[in-house]
Short mmCIF file of C-alpha atoms in Angstrom, two decimals:
data_model
loop_
_atom_site.label_atom_id
_atom_site.label_comp_id
_atom_site.label_asym_id
_atom_site.label_seq_id
_atom_site.Cartn_x
_atom_site.Cartn_y
_atom_site.Cartn_z
CA UNK A 1 -11.71 174.45 123.08
CA UNK A 2 -12.24 172.86 126.58
CA UNK A 3 -12.90 174.94 129.32
CA UNK A 4 -13.19 174.82 133.28
CA UNK A 5 -15.62 176.62 134.88
CA UNK A 6 -14.25 175.85 138.49
CA UNK A 7 -12.51 179.23 138.35
CA UNK A 8 -13.51 183.25 137.41
CA UNK A 9 -16.30 184.88 137.87
CA UNK A 10 -19.35 182.86 137.76
CA UNK A 11 -21.83 184.70 136.13
CA UNK A 12 -19.41 186.10 133.46
CA UNK A 13 -19.02 181.78 133.07
CA UNK A 14 -22.42 180.78 132.88
CA UNK A 15 -23.16 183.84 130.05
CA UNK A 16 -20.02 183.12 128.17
CA UNK A 17 -21.13 179.34 128.06
CA UNK A 18 -25.02 180.44 127.33
CA UNK A 19 -24.65 182.64 124.97
CA UNK A 20 -23.74 180.53 121.87
CA UNK A 21 -26.20 177.80 123.03
CA UNK A 22 -28.59 180.39 123.13
CA UNK A 23 -28.01 181.64 119.50
CA UNK A 24 -27.74 177.61 118.72
CA UNK A 25 -31.11 177.60 119.73
CA UNK A 26 -32.60 180.10 118.84
CA UNK A 27 -31.13 179.28 115.38
CA UNK A 28 -33.05 175.54 115.64
CA UNK A 29 -36.30 177.14 116.63
CA UNK A 30 -35.96 179.34 113.27
CA UNK A 31 -36.08 176.57 111.28
CA UNK A 32 -38.52 175.48 113.00
CA UNK A 33 -41.13 178.43 112.36
CA UNK A 34 -39.80 178.24 108.75
CA UNK A 35 -41.03 174.58 108.22
CA UNK A 36 -44.20 175.96 109.95
CA UNK A 37 -44.50 179.61 108.38
CA UNK A 38 -43.76 177.59 104.86
CA UNK A 39 -46.14 174.84 105.47
CA UNK A 40 -49.21 177.74 106.83
CA UNK A 41 -48.57 180.13 103.80
CA UNK A 42 -48.17 177.57 101.07
CA UNK A 43 -49.64 174.53 101.79
CA UNK A 44 -52.92 176.07 104.16
CA UNK A 45 -54.01 175.50 107.84
CA UNK A 46 -54.77 172.32 107.11
CA UNK A 47 -51.32 170.94 106.40
CA UNK A 48 -50.24 173.28 109.40
CA UNK A 49 -53.04 171.85 111.56
CA UNK A 50 -51.49 168.57 110.40
CA UNK A 51 -48.17 169.32 111.45
CA UNK A 52 -48.70 170.33 114.54
CA UNK A 53 -51.24 167.65 115.71
CA UNK A 54 -48.57 165.77 117.19
CA UNK A 55 -46.29 167.91 118.45
CA UNK A 56 -47.13 166.88 122.40
CA UNK A 57 -45.82 163.60 120.78
CA UNK A 58 -42.69 164.93 119.35
CA UNK A 59 -42.06 166.70 122.50
CA UNK A 60 -42.36 163.47 124.31
CA UNK A 61 -39.73 161.31 121.91
CA UNK A 62 -37.89 164.37 120.90
CA UNK A 63 -37.36 165.19 124.74
CA UNK A 64 -36.55 161.93 125.99
CA UNK A 65 -33.43 162.06 123.33
CA UNK A 66 -32.51 165.26 124.49
CA UNK A 67 -32.98 164.36 128.43
CA UNK A 68 -30.92 161.16 127.53
CA UNK A 69 -27.80 163.08 125.78
CA UNK A 70 -28.10 165.76 128.86
CA UNK A 71 -28.05 162.79 131.66
CA UNK A 72 -25.37 161.06 129.61
CA UNK A 73 -23.33 164.41 129.70
CA UNK A 74 -23.59 165.05 133.57
CA UNK A 75 -20.94 163.02 134.33
CA UNK A 76 -18.62 163.69 131.68
CA UNK A 77 -18.64 167.03 132.96
CA UNK A 78 -17.66 166.28 136.78
CA UNK A 79 -14.97 164.27 135.69
CA UNK A 80 -13.53 166.72 134.01
CA UNK A 81 -14.13 169.50 136.63
CA UNK A 82 -12.17 166.77 138.98
CA UNK A 83 -9.24 166.48 136.21
CA UNK A 84 -10.46 162.81 135.97
CA UNK A 85 -9.64 162.31 132.22
CA UNK A 86 -9.87 158.28 131.66
CA UNK A 87 -13.04 157.97 133.98
CA UNK A 88 -14.46 160.80 131.34
CA UNK A 89 -13.38 159.24 127.88
CA UNK A 90 -14.56 156.01 129.50
CA UNK A 91 -18.28 157.53 129.97
CA UNK A 92 -17.93 159.37 126.71
CA UNK A 93 -17.09 155.98 125.14
CA UNK A 94 -20.00 154.26 126.85
CA UNK A 95 -22.59 156.88 126.10
CA UNK A 96 -22.18 156.17 122.53
CA UNK A 97 -22.92 152.48 122.87
CA UNK A 98 -25.99 153.20 124.92
CA UNK A 99 -26.82 155.58 122.55
CA UNK A 100 -26.44 153.34 119.95
CA UNK A 101 -28.83 151.05 121.16
CA UNK A 102 -31.44 153.43 122.46
CA UNK A 103 -31.72 155.01 119.38
CA UNK A 104 -32.53 152.04 117.25
CA UNK A 105 -35.16 150.47 119.97
CA UNK A 106 -37.15 153.92 119.35
CA UNK A 107 -36.76 154.03 115.83
CA UNK A 108 -38.44 150.79 115.17
CA UNK A 109 -41.32 151.15 118.34
CA UNK A 110 -42.37 154.78 117.28
CA UNK A 111 -42.14 154.07 113.83
CA UNK A 112 -45.11 151.47 114.09
CA UNK A 113 -46.76 152.66 116.36
CA UNK A 114 -47.82 155.85 114.21
CA UNK A 115 -51.51 154.93 114.08
CA UNK A 116 -52.02 154.32 117.78
CA UNK A 117 -50.22 157.37 118.73
CA UNK A 118 -52.69 159.67 116.94
CA UNK A 119 -55.43 157.98 117.85
CA UNK A 120 -54.63 158.57 121.02
CA UNK A 121 -54.33 161.89 120.31
CA UNK A 122 -57.84 161.85 118.56
CA UNK A 123 -56.46 163.46 115.49
CA UNK A 124 -59.15 165.08 113.37
CA UNK A 125 -59.86 162.87 109.72
CA UNK A 126 -59.48 166.08 107.62
CA UNK A 127 -55.90 166.59 108.88
CA UNK A 128 -54.69 162.34 109.56
CA UNK A 129 -52.92 161.94 106.58
CA UNK A 130 -50.49 165.25 106.93
CA UNK A 131 -50.55 164.37 110.38
CA UNK A 132 -49.20 161.07 109.92
CA UNK A 133 -46.79 161.44 106.84
CA UNK A 134 -45.10 163.97 108.99
CA UNK A 135 -44.86 162.05 112.36
CA UNK A 136 -43.31 158.78 110.66
CA UNK A 137 -40.43 160.98 108.69
CA UNK A 138 -40.09 162.65 111.72
CA UNK A 139 -39.44 159.35 114.20
CA UNK A 140 -37.26 158.11 111.35
CA UNK A 141 -34.63 160.78 112.02
CA UNK A 142 -34.48 160.05 116.08
CA UNK A 143 -30.98 158.24 115.32
CA UNK A 144 -29.59 161.49 113.90
CA UNK A 145 -31.58 163.45 117.06
CA UNK A 146 -29.97 161.37 119.43
CA UNK A 147 -26.39 161.68 117.38
CA UNK A 148 -26.38 165.08 117.54
CA UNK A 149 -27.28 166.00 121.17
CA UNK A 150 -25.63 163.82 122.74
CA UNK A 151 -22.02 165.08 120.89
CA UNK A 152 -23.07 168.76 121.67
CA UNK A 153 -23.87 167.89 125.11
CA UNK A 154 -20.35 166.49 125.55
CA UNK A 155 -18.81 169.38 124.21
CA UNK A 156 -20.13 171.51 126.61
CA UNK A 157 -19.46 169.31 129.63
CA UNK A 158 -16.41 170.26 129.06
CA UNK A 159 -16.89 173.99 128.52
CA UNK A 160 -17.64 174.51 125.05
CA UNK A 161 -20.74 175.58 123.89
CA UNK A 162 -19.05 177.18 120.58
CA UNK A 163 -18.57 174.40 118.32
CA UNK A 164 -22.06 172.87 118.60
CA UNK A 165 -23.61 176.39 117.95
CA UNK A 166 -21.43 176.37 114.26
CA UNK A 167 -22.84 173.41 112.85
CA UNK A 168 -26.26 174.95 114.45
CA UNK A 169 -25.49 177.77 111.97
CA UNK A 170 -24.95 175.22 109.45
CA UNK A 171 -27.81 173.16 109.65
CA UNK A 172 -30.04 175.98 110.04
CA UNK A 173 -29.38 177.41 106.24
CA UNK A 174 -29.38 173.68 105.28
CA UNK A 175 -32.66 173.58 106.47
CA UNK A 176 -34.35 176.73 104.89
CA UNK A 177 -32.62 175.82 101.99
CA UNK A 178 -33.91 172.36 101.69
CA UNK A 179 -37.58 173.51 102.88
CA UNK A 180 -37.47 175.85 99.70
CA UNK A 181 -36.36 173.30 97.45
CA UNK A 182 -38.64 170.43 98.80
CA UNK A 183 -41.90 172.24 99.59
CA UNK A 184 -42.18 175.12 96.56
CA UNK A 185 -39.61 173.25 94.14
CA UNK A 186 -40.48 169.70 94.32
CA UNK A 187 -43.79 169.85 95.77
CA UNK A 188 -43.02 167.13 98.50
CA UNK A 189 -45.55 169.13 100.81
CA UNK A 190 -45.59 168.92 104.43
CA UNK A 191 -43.41 165.48 103.36
CA UNK A 192 -41.00 168.22 102.46
CA UNK A 193 -40.61 169.99 105.76
CA UNK A 194 -40.20 166.69 107.86
CA UNK A 195 -37.74 165.29 105.90
CA UNK A 196 -35.51 168.75 105.68
CA UNK A 197 -36.02 169.07 109.35
CA UNK A 198 -34.17 165.16 109.73
CA UNK A 199 -31.66 165.96 106.40
CA UNK A 200 -30.30 168.87 108.78
CA UNK A 201 -29.90 167.26 111.67
CA UNK A 202 -27.92 164.13 110.13
CA UNK A 203 -25.84 166.37 108.77
CA UNK A 204 -24.86 168.85 112.25
CA UNK A 205 -24.25 165.12 114.04
CA UNK A 206 -22.32 163.69 111.34
CA UNK A 207 -20.07 166.62 111.40
CA UNK A 208 -19.98 167.25 115.30
CA UNK A 209 -18.51 163.39 114.98
CA UNK A 210 -15.89 164.08 112.44
CA UNK A 211 -14.75 167.37 113.95
CA UNK A 212 -14.47 165.27 117.54
CA UNK A 213 -12.37 163.02 115.82
CA UNK A 214 -10.08 165.25 114.14
CA UNK A 215 -9.67 168.22 116.68
CA UNK A 216 -10.59 166.87 120.36
CA UNK A 217 -7.61 164.13 121.10
CA UNK A 218 -8.85 164.89 124.95
CA UNK A 219 -12.28 163.13 124.48
CA UNK A 220 -11.20 159.95 122.00
CA UNK A 221 -10.89 156.87 123.74
CA UNK A 222 -8.02 155.12 124.33
CA UNK A 223 -8.04 151.02 123.39
CA UNK A 224 -8.24 150.35 126.86
CA UNK A 225 -11.47 152.53 127.70
CA UNK A 226 -13.29 150.93 125.05
CA UNK A 227 -13.96 148.24 127.11
CA UNK A 228 -17.89 147.77 128.32
CA UNK A 229 -18.53 147.90 131.97
CA UNK A 230 -22.03 147.62 133.10
CA UNK A 231 -20.61 150.01 136.33
CA UNK A 232 -19.96 152.42 133.80
CA UNK A 233 -22.85 152.22 131.33
CA UNK A 234 -25.28 151.39 134.98
CA UNK A 235 -23.78 155.15 136.50
CA UNK A 236 -24.83 156.92 132.98
CA UNK A 237 -28.41 155.31 132.82
CA UNK A 238 -29.06 156.14 136.60
CA UNK A 239 -28.16 160.08 134.97
CA UNK A 240 -29.62 159.24 131.70
CA UNK A 241 -33.11 157.64 131.83
CA UNK A 242 -34.58 159.96 134.58
CA UNK A 243 -33.61 163.18 132.56
CA UNK A 244 -35.10 161.41 129.97
CA UNK A 245 -38.41 160.27 131.35
CA UNK A 246 -38.79 163.84 132.82
CA UNK A 247 -38.91 165.04 129.66
CA UNK A 248 -42.06 162.29 128.83
CA UNK A 249 -43.13 162.44 131.80
CA UNK A 250 -43.76 166.32 131.51
CA UNK A 251 -44.98 165.72 127.65
CA UNK A 252 -47.43 162.74 128.48
CA UNK A 253 -49.66 166.12 130.03
CA UNK A 254 -48.73 167.97 126.87
CA UNK A 255 -50.60 164.77 125.14
CA UNK A 256 -53.43 165.03 127.51
CA UNK A 257 -53.85 168.53 126.83
CA UNK A 258 -53.46 168.28 122.58
CA UNK A 259 -55.96 165.62 122.57
CA UNK A 260 -58.44 167.54 124.17
CA UNK A 261 -57.54 170.49 121.93
CA UNK A 262 -57.62 168.32 119.11
CA UNK A 263 -61.41 167.64 119.80
CA UNK A 264 -62.14 170.96 119.77
CA UNK A 265 -61.37 171.18 115.95
CA UNK A 266 -58.89 172.42 113.10
CA UNK A 267 -59.42 175.83 114.28
CA UNK A 268 -58.07 175.50 117.15
CA UNK A 269 -55.71 173.15 116.64
CA UNK A 270 -54.14 175.77 113.72
CA UNK A 271 -54.16 178.28 116.74
CA UNK A 272 -52.41 176.23 118.90
CA UNK A 273 -49.79 174.98 116.21
CA UNK A 274 -48.81 178.79 115.63
CA UNK A 275 -48.45 179.85 119.02
CA UNK A 276 -46.67 176.47 120.16
CA UNK A 277 -43.77 178.01 117.81
CA UNK A 278 -43.70 180.98 119.52
CA UNK A 279 -43.44 179.61 123.03
CA UNK A 280 -40.79 177.61 121.98
CA UNK A 281 -38.88 179.99 120.24
CA UNK A 282 -39.35 182.23 123.34
CA UNK A 283 -38.27 179.06 125.57
CA UNK A 284 -34.73 179.49 124.16
CA UNK A 285 -33.06 181.65 126.30
CA UNK A 286 -34.44 179.33 129.62
CA UNK A 287 -33.24 176.44 128.41
CA UNK A 288 -29.75 178.02 127.61
CA UNK A 289 -29.47 179.92 130.94
CA UNK A 290 -30.50 176.44 132.67
CA UNK A 291 -28.05 174.10 130.54
CA UNK A 292 -25.28 176.83 131.07
CA UNK A 293 -26.25 176.92 134.87
CA UNK A 294 -26.32 173.17 135.35
CA UNK A 295 -22.64 172.71 133.54
CA UNK A 296 -21.68 175.25 136.01
CA UNK A 297 -22.88 173.66 139.12
CA UNK A 298 -21.93 169.97 137.58
CA UNK A 299 -18.15 171.44 137.20
CA UNK A 300 -18.13 173.11 140.35
CA UNK A 301 -19.05 169.70 142.20
CA UNK A 302 -16.08 167.60 140.60
CA UNK A 303 -14.17 170.48 141.86
CA UNK A 304 -15.84 170.40 145.44
CA UNK A 305 -16.63 174.27 145.76
CA UNK A 306 -20.15 174.62 146.99
CA UNK A 307 -20.50 178.16 147.39
CA UNK A 308 -19.40 178.84 143.44
CA UNK A 309 -22.58 176.17 142.56
CA UNK A 310 -24.38 178.50 145.42
CA UNK A 311 -23.70 181.62 143.68
CA UNK A 312 -23.72 180.57 140.14
CA UNK A 313 -27.18 179.08 141.05
CA UNK A 314 -29.01 182.59 142.32
CA UNK A 315 -27.00 184.25 139.75
CA UNK A 316 -28.71 182.20 136.73
CA UNK A 317 -32.01 182.25 137.93
CA UNK A 318 -32.14 185.98 138.65
CA UNK A 319 -30.72 186.05 135.09
CA UNK A 320 -34.38 183.60 134.16
CA UNK A 321 -36.69 185.58 136.06
CA UNK A 322 -36.10 189.22 134.17
CA UNK A 323 -35.95 187.69 130.85
CA UNK A 324 -39.35 185.98 131.54
CA UNK A 325 -40.77 189.27 132.69
CA UNK A 326 -39.94 190.69 129.52
CA UNK A 327 -40.59 187.71 126.77
CA UNK A 328 -43.98 188.24 128.87
CA UNK A 329 -44.84 191.56 127.78
CA UNK A 330 -43.84 190.70 124.19
CA UNK A 331 -46.31 188.30 123.83
CA UNK A 332 -49.19 189.26 125.86
CA UNK A 333 -49.00 192.38 123.55
CA UNK A 334 -47.45 191.04 120.37
CA UNK A 335 -48.46 187.32 120.06
CA UNK A 336 -51.14 188.22 117.49
CA UNK A 337 -48.66 189.99 115.20
CA UNK A 338 -46.33 186.86 115.54
CA UNK A 339 -49.17 184.79 114.83
CA UNK A 340 -49.60 186.26 111.43
CA UNK A 341 -46.10 184.92 110.58
CA UNK A 342 -47.67 180.99 110.44
CA UNK A 343 -51.58 182.20 109.87
CA UNK A 344 -53.08 184.33 106.65
CA UNK A 345 -54.63 187.43 108.25
CA UNK A 346 -57.61 186.41 106.90
CA UNK A 347 -58.38 183.24 109.07
CA UNK A 348 -59.75 185.56 112.16
CA UNK A 349 -60.97 183.13 114.72
CA UNK A 350 -57.60 181.28 113.66
CA UNK A 351 -55.13 184.18 114.90
CA UNK A 352 -58.29 184.74 117.70
CA UNK A 353 -57.31 181.59 119.45
CA UNK A 354 -53.67 181.84 118.80
CA UNK A 355 -53.25 185.15 120.34
CA UNK A 356 -55.28 184.05 123.29
CA UNK A 357 -53.32 181.39 124.29
CA UNK A 358 -49.97 183.54 123.57
CA UNK A 359 -51.94 185.98 126.04
CA UNK A 360 -52.40 183.77 128.47
CA UNK A 361 -48.76 182.52 129.10
CA UNK A 362 -46.97 185.55 129.07
CA UNK A 363 -48.43 186.24 132.84
CA UNK A 364 -46.30 183.58 134.29
CA UNK A 365 -43.34 183.35 131.99
CA UNK A 366 -41.38 184.47 134.98
CA UNK A 367 -42.31 180.85 136.50
CA UNK A 368 -40.07 179.33 133.98
CA UNK A 369 -37.07 181.14 134.88
CA UNK A 370 -37.19 179.70 138.07
CA UNK A 371 -38.30 176.42 137.40
CA UNK A 372 -35.70 175.34 134.44
CA UNK A 373 -32.59 176.64 136.29
CA UNK A 374 -33.25 174.78 139.66
CA UNK A 375 -34.29 171.86 138.20
CA UNK A 376 -31.66 171.31 135.74
CA UNK A 377 -29.25 172.25 139.17
CA UNK A 378 -30.56 169.28 140.59
CA UNK A 379 -29.68 167.25 138.06
CA UNK A 380 -26.61 168.62 137.37
CA UNK A 381 -25.93 167.68 140.76
CA UNK A 382 -26.66 164.36 139.94
CA UNK A 383 -30.05 163.76 141.69
CA UNK A 384 -31.93 163.05 138.65
CA UNK A 385 -34.42 160.47 140.00
CA UNK A 386 -35.78 163.15 142.21
CA UNK A 387 -35.32 165.90 139.95
CA UNK A 388 -38.04 163.79 137.62
CA UNK A 389 -40.79 163.95 140.19
CA UNK A 390 -40.98 167.85 139.04
CA UNK A 391 -42.30 166.74 135.41
CA UNK A 392 -44.83 164.41 136.85
CA UNK A 393 -46.29 167.70 138.94
CA UNK A 394 -46.37 169.47 135.30
CA UNK A 395 -48.00 166.29 134.19
CA UNK A 396 -50.67 166.01 136.93
CA UNK A 397 -51.48 169.47 136.66
CA UNK A 398 -51.78 169.43 133.16
CA UNK A 399 -53.94 166.37 133.58
CA UNK A 400 -55.99 168.13 135.77
CA UNK A 401 -57.22 171.18 134.09
CA UNK A 402 -57.85 169.01 131.61
CA UNK A 403 -60.06 166.59 132.73
CA UNK A 404 -61.60 169.11 135.15
CA UNK A 405 -62.02 172.54 133.31
CA UNK A 406 -62.17 172.04 129.54
CA UNK A 407 -65.89 170.22 129.59
CA UNK A 408 -66.94 173.53 130.70
CA UNK A 409 -64.34 176.30 129.88
CA UNK A 410 -62.95 175.04 126.15
CA UNK A 411 -59.92 176.47 124.59
CA UNK A 412 -60.17 178.78 127.88
CA UNK A 413 -58.81 175.92 130.18
CA UNK A 414 -56.69 174.94 127.20
CA UNK A 415 -54.70 178.40 127.33
CA UNK A 416 -53.68 177.85 131.28
CA UNK A 417 -53.05 174.37 131.21
CA UNK A 418 -49.29 174.74 131.23
CA UNK A 419 -48.97 178.24 133.56
CA UNK A 420 -50.45 175.66 136.40
CA UNK A 421 -48.09 172.62 135.64
CA UNK A 422 -44.98 175.32 135.74
CA UNK A 423 -46.66 176.99 139.38
CA UNK A 424 -47.07 173.59 140.94
CA UNK A 425 -43.69 172.10 139.53
CA UNK A 426 -41.30 175.52 140.76
CA UNK A 427 -43.45 174.77 144.38
CA UNK A 428 -41.67 171.37 144.57
CA UNK A 429 -38.18 171.98 142.81
CA UNK A 430 -37.14 174.81 145.12
CA UNK A 431 -37.94 172.75 148.05
CA UNK A 432 -36.20 169.71 146.83
CA UNK A 433 -33.32 172.02 145.37
CA UNK A 434 -32.38 173.46 149.40
CA UNK A 435 -32.38 169.91 149.90
CA UNK A 436 -30.23 168.52 147.39
CA UNK A 437 -27.42 171.15 148.34
CA UNK A 438 -27.62 170.58 151.81
CA UNK A 439 -26.65 166.61 151.31
CA UNK A 440 -24.05 168.06 148.66
CA UNK A 441 -22.38 170.23 151.42
CA UNK A 442 -22.56 167.86 153.68
CA UNK A 443 -20.69 165.36 151.49
CA UNK A 444 -18.20 167.37 150.50
CA UNK A 445 -17.49 168.63 153.91
CA UNK A 446 -17.03 164.71 154.89
CA UNK A 447 -14.84 163.97 152.26
CA UNK A 448 -12.22 167.04 153.13
CA UNK A 449 -12.46 165.91 156.95
CA UNK A 450 -11.19 162.25 155.36
CA UNK A 451 -9.10 163.78 153.12
CA UNK A 452 -7.33 166.18 156.14
CA UNK A 453 -6.99 162.72 157.96
#
């Protein structure tokens, strides 16, 4: 069901939008949890390390796909907010064409470069085979990842965050079933974990596409709207590529950190992998709130309602910071216990590493509440190219910590790389956001004056 966010209480609208998205993110991370838990408990710490040894590269590629999809949805949301439905459907058609091309190129390039990627990451020899097989299969699933995230982004752009959630429920249940079937029953081991993940994503994406065709007539491009125009494609790419690159640039810093961590041995790789699963789960509310704020701002930008944009942003940041303080306390005091989901209690050194990483993260989670909402608002206002530099700031900060401090302080320095990146990026994006809001306000006032004349 499509829904306008240009009227009504901003906080209520953002929460109504974000809660189904949050539930979907939690489900998605839940079956990522289950992948890692089954691998770690059933196949051992080496297999768990192999699955996690390339997590930063997975974040780079999958993050690029998600960023592209989110960027393509911004013009859709703006057109919907302005009630320009023909223009909206043209954007939808062009986004589908561009996504098909990007999916083909990414899949071929990434699959071919798997060995070189693992070499760059300094993957330990005792877990190389695990890491290669898992990463290769995940790369083959790139088209399905793009398909689902694009269609889900389009639905959210028109105010519907419930339908994508429903398909994630189905996908999560299927993934859990396939994990058990492939890993335990068929004994496909770590290959089964990767296969279950991409199979569930494929079904989510295909089902989402079928439902849009059958139930959302307003989103289906008419024949005259399916003529490819470079102008329209160019605008989509100007939104999508910078958002995708922002994820990727951020991930480059994470790759440098992971490469340094891989060099510390499989114990730290296993601990880092378990901690990252918990970290990603804890990040779900940040992402849901920020996406809600971004869509709210995009629709209200189309409706020329700057005051609502500012109010929604303030409320979104407040919610994010409050959650950051809460989840920080949880992982500081409960990180070790949570790590036992993935790691046998007898693996004391691995548990110590995971708990230490989570404890250090916990003191700084509040910063993500500011960073994500502000960054996605900048993107939602149409300044994707500027927003990408916040990712560059994160990348430089992570690389700096890795190069300067890891040789002297080892895993302790690894534990503080993310926090350093977050604080630096917050300083940058808050300043940029204030500048962008002033520009948008001036543009809206100028447009209204011209209309009045």
